[in-house]
Short mmCIF file of C-alpha atoms and ligand atoms in Angstrom, two decimals:
data_model
loop_
_atom_site.label_atom_id
_atom_site.label_comp_id
_atom_site.label_asym_id
_atom_site.label_seq_id
_atom_site.Cartn_x
_atom_site.Cartn_y
_atom_site.Cartn_z
CA MET A 13 104.66 89.41 91.64
CA SER A 14 102.46 92.23 90.34
CA VAL A 15 103.99 95.35 88.80
CA THR A 16 102.99 97.46 91.77
CA SER A 17 104.37 95.05 94.36
CA GLU A 18 107.71 94.97 92.54
CA LEU A 19 107.71 98.77 92.35
CA ARG A 20 106.82 99.04 96.06
CA ARG A 21 110.01 97.11 96.80
CA THR A 22 112.08 99.33 94.48
CA VAL A 23 110.70 102.50 96.05
CA ALA A 24 111.17 101.14 99.60
CA ASP A 25 114.81 100.24 98.77
CA LEU A 26 115.45 103.68 97.28
CA HIS A 27 114.32 105.34 100.52
CA ARG A 28 117.30 103.58 102.16
CA GLU A 29 119.58 105.57 99.88
CA LEU A 30 118.16 108.82 101.26
CA THR A 31 119.16 107.85 104.80
CA LYS A 32 122.46 106.28 103.68
CA TYR A 33 123.57 109.55 102.05
CA GLU A 34 122.12 111.61 104.93
CA LEU A 35 119.71 113.56 102.75
CA VAL A 36 116.76 113.29 105.18
CA ILE A 37 115.88 113.46 108.88
CA TRP A 38 112.92 112.13 110.87
CA THR A 39 110.11 111.41 108.34
CA ALA A 40 110.98 114.18 105.84
CA GLY A 41 111.73 113.42 102.21
CA ASN A 42 110.11 111.07 99.73
CA VAL A 43 110.64 109.00 96.61
CA SER A 44 107.95 108.05 94.10
CA ALA A 45 107.82 105.98 90.92
CA ARG A 46 105.40 106.00 88.03
CA VAL A 47 103.67 102.65 87.46
CA PRO A 48 104.63 101.92 83.82
CA GLY A 49 101.74 102.22 81.40
CA GLN A 50 99.20 103.17 84.06
CA ASP A 51 98.02 106.47 85.52
CA LEU A 52 99.34 105.41 88.91
CA MET A 53 102.36 105.98 91.10
CA VAL A 54 103.96 104.36 94.13
CA ILE A 55 104.96 106.81 96.89
CA LYS A 56 106.05 106.92 100.50
CA PRO A 57 103.31 107.13 103.13
CA SER A 58 102.99 110.23 105.28
CA GLY A 59 104.67 110.38 108.69
CA VAL A 60 106.12 106.86 108.84
CA SER A 61 109.64 106.43 110.26
CA TYR A 62 112.38 105.37 107.82
CA ASP A 63 112.91 102.22 109.92
CA ASP A 64 109.38 101.10 109.07
CA LEU A 65 109.42 101.88 105.35
CA GLY A 66 109.25 98.37 103.92
CA PRO A 67 107.49 97.54 100.62
CA ASP A 68 104.16 96.99 102.42
CA ALA A 69 104.19 100.52 103.84
CA MET A 70 104.37 102.09 100.36
CA VAL A 71 101.11 103.37 98.89
CA VAL A 72 99.72 103.51 95.37
CA THR A 73 97.81 106.59 94.23
CA ASP A 74 96.40 107.84 90.95
CA LEU A 75 98.05 110.80 89.23
CA HIS A 76 95.83 113.20 91.16
CA GLY A 77 97.05 111.85 94.49
CA LYS A 78 93.99 109.76 95.33
CA LEU A 79 94.79 106.64 97.34
CA VAL A 80 94.28 103.43 95.32
CA GLU A 81 96.17 100.84 97.37
CA GLY A 82 97.81 100.88 100.79
CA GLU A 83 97.21 101.13 104.50
CA TYR A 84 98.57 104.60 105.12
CA ALA A 85 97.81 108.09 103.87
CA PRO A 86 100.16 109.11 101.05
CA SER A 87 103.00 111.59 101.60
CA SER A 88 101.96 115.21 102.03
CA ASP A 89 104.00 115.96 98.87
CA THR A 90 101.94 113.56 96.74
CA ALA A 91 100.20 116.37 94.80
CA ALA A 92 103.57 117.76 93.66
CA HIS A 93 104.79 114.33 92.49
CA ALA A 94 101.47 113.68 90.71
CA TYR A 95 101.60 117.03 88.93
CA VAL A 96 105.10 116.23 87.63
CA TYR A 97 103.97 112.83 86.27
CA ARG A 98 100.94 114.41 84.58
CA HIS A 99 103.01 117.07 82.84
CA MET A 100 106.37 115.35 82.19
CA PRO A 101 105.71 112.02 80.46
CA GLU A 102 109.46 111.30 80.22
CA VAL A 103 109.76 111.32 84.03
CA ASN A 104 109.31 108.02 85.88
CA GLY A 105 110.77 108.93 89.26
CA VAL A 106 110.56 111.97 91.56
CA VAL A 107 112.48 112.65 94.77
CA HIS A 108 112.11 115.38 97.37
CA THR A 109 114.43 116.02 100.29
CA HIS A 110 115.51 118.88 102.54
CA SER A 111 119.18 117.85 102.20
CA PRO A 112 121.05 120.57 104.08
CA TYR A 113 123.48 122.04 101.54
CA ALA A 114 121.03 122.05 98.63
CA THR A 115 118.37 123.50 100.93
CA ALA A 116 120.77 126.23 102.06
CA TRP A 117 121.01 127.33 98.40
CA ALA A 118 117.19 127.22 98.22
CA ALA A 119 117.01 129.42 101.32
CA ARG A 120 119.26 131.96 99.59
CA GLY A 121 117.21 131.65 96.38
CA GLU A 122 120.44 131.23 94.48
CA PRO A 123 121.07 128.80 91.59
CA ILE A 124 124.14 126.56 92.01
CA PRO A 125 126.53 127.80 89.31
CA CYS A 126 128.10 125.39 86.85
CA VAL A 127 131.63 125.55 88.22
CA LEU A 128 132.47 121.81 88.28
CA THR A 129 132.62 119.26 85.49
CA MET A 130 130.37 117.07 87.63
CA ILE A 131 127.65 119.74 87.49
CA ALA A 132 127.97 119.99 83.70
CA ASP A 133 127.91 116.17 83.40
CA GLU A 134 124.94 115.52 85.61
CA PHE A 135 122.87 118.71 85.35
CA GLY A 136 123.96 120.25 82.02
CA GLY A 137 124.40 123.74 83.52
CA GLU A 138 123.49 125.66 86.65
CA ILE A 139 120.95 124.11 88.98
CA PRO A 140 117.94 126.43 88.85
CA VAL A 141 115.77 127.92 91.59
CA GLY A 142 112.01 127.42 91.40
CA PRO A 143 109.37 129.81 92.77
CA PHE A 144 108.21 130.08 96.36
CA ALA A 145 105.10 127.91 96.65
CA LEU A 146 102.83 126.85 99.49
CA ILE A 147 101.80 123.25 100.01
CA GLY A 148 98.11 122.41 99.48
CA ASP A 149 97.43 122.79 95.76
CA ASP A 150 99.31 122.43 92.47
CA SER A 151 101.68 125.38 93.04
CA ILE A 152 104.68 123.28 94.02
CA GLY A 153 104.21 120.87 91.10
CA LYS A 154 103.67 123.74 88.71
CA GLY A 155 106.80 125.51 89.94
CA ILE A 156 108.88 122.34 89.51
CA VAL A 157 107.64 121.66 85.97
CA GLU A 158 107.90 125.26 84.75
CA THR A 159 111.44 125.59 86.10
CA LEU A 160 112.70 122.25 84.76
CA ARG A 161 111.29 123.05 81.31
CA THR A 162 113.65 126.01 81.02
CA SER A 163 116.70 123.91 81.90
CA ARG A 164 118.53 120.63 81.24
CA SER A 165 118.80 120.08 84.99
CA THR A 166 117.06 117.14 86.66
CA ALA A 167 117.08 119.10 89.92
CA VAL A 168 115.28 122.26 90.99
CA LEU A 169 115.80 124.18 94.23
CA MET A 170 112.34 125.30 95.31
CA ARG A 171 112.80 128.69 96.92
CA ASN A 172 112.76 128.73 100.75
CA HIS A 173 111.93 125.01 100.69
CA GLY A 174 114.37 122.54 99.17
CA PRO A 175 115.20 120.33 96.21
CA PHE A 176 113.01 118.20 93.97
CA THR A 177 114.71 115.91 91.46
CA VAL A 178 113.36 113.87 88.57
CA GLY A 179 114.62 110.99 86.46
CA ALA A 180 113.80 108.62 83.62
CA THR A 181 113.86 105.98 86.37
CA PRO A 182 113.24 106.34 90.12
CA ARG A 183 116.88 105.36 90.69
CA ALA A 184 118.06 108.17 88.38
CA ALA A 185 115.97 110.66 90.38
CA VAL A 186 117.64 109.44 93.59
CA LYS A 187 121.07 109.70 91.96
CA SER A 188 120.28 113.30 91.01
CA ALA A 189 119.33 114.07 94.65
CA VAL A 190 122.59 112.51 95.91
CA MET A 191 124.76 114.30 93.32
CA LEU A 192 122.94 117.56 93.95
CA GLU A 193 123.75 117.51 97.66
CA ASP A 194 127.38 116.67 96.89
CA VAL A 195 127.87 119.58 94.46
CA ALA A 196 125.87 121.96 96.67
CA ARG A 197 128.33 121.21 99.48
CA THR A 198 131.47 121.44 97.34
CA VAL A 199 130.47 124.73 95.69
CA HIS A 200 129.59 126.10 99.11
CA PHE A 201 133.13 125.23 100.30
CA ALA A 202 134.64 126.77 97.17
CA LEU A 203 132.79 130.04 97.77
CA GLN A 204 134.13 130.21 101.34
CA LEU A 205 137.58 130.52 99.77
CA GLY A 206 136.65 133.22 97.27
CA LYS A 207 135.40 133.14 93.71
CA ALA A 208 134.44 130.00 91.79
CA GLU A 209 135.31 129.85 88.10
CA PRO A 210 132.43 129.18 85.70
CA ILE A 211 132.92 126.61 82.90
CA GLU A 212 132.52 127.98 79.36
CA GLN A 213 129.17 127.11 77.78
CA GLU A 214 130.82 125.23 74.92
CA HIS A 215 132.60 122.98 77.41
CA VAL A 216 129.45 122.53 79.49
CA ASP A 217 127.66 121.32 76.35
CA ARG A 218 130.41 118.88 75.45
CA LEU A 219 130.67 117.46 78.96
CA TYR A 220 126.90 117.04 79.17
CA GLN A 221 126.62 115.32 75.77
CA ARG A 222 129.47 112.95 76.55
CA TYR A 223 128.27 112.03 80.03
CA GLN A 224 124.64 111.56 79.02
CA ASN A 225 125.40 109.56 75.87
CA VAL A 226 128.72 107.78 76.25
CA TYR A 227 129.65 107.42 79.89
CA GLY A 228 128.80 104.30 81.89
CA GLN A 229 127.94 100.76 80.92
ZN1 ZN B 307 109.50 119.60 101.67
#
């Protein structure tokens, strides 16, 4: 099996996680993966139903969004994914959804404060808001990269739009999208009851270091 056909399967399987965790509706949302060692990525096609997103439906583009392999047009968010891969060499997976709780924070233009150990663990601090950007050029990609560079977070809430997440692997980017929606919901609930208590920076740092370096298998 070629590298891209294996990666098409991985990316197709990861799209199932978006529906499983109810992060997407209709044809919205997308996952992409960098093809290791090549200036290529695998991404979801545009406007294809989640039921039909098998490995063969995935498309391969270059890192400027030009179609290289595949029967469909690439996702309308391809330019944003490509920009991230061009400017963040450590990133090998990108995810975009309009998951409702995270997107509600994006609509308010408000960062999700670091008020849970899970947020410190996974995101290393508050989850930042990126600029308002229109689709069609590099503005979304630029907004994602510039915001993530100022933060340890793997997630950014693009203002009036929704979340983009990144990861060292495509699976890690999907995990970030799933965790993001979970904490966005929980912090929303907390704020319905009153104030949420921030975690001291020193503790945030310790939690983040431990989780990123020690936790897991
Ligand atoms: Zn979108």
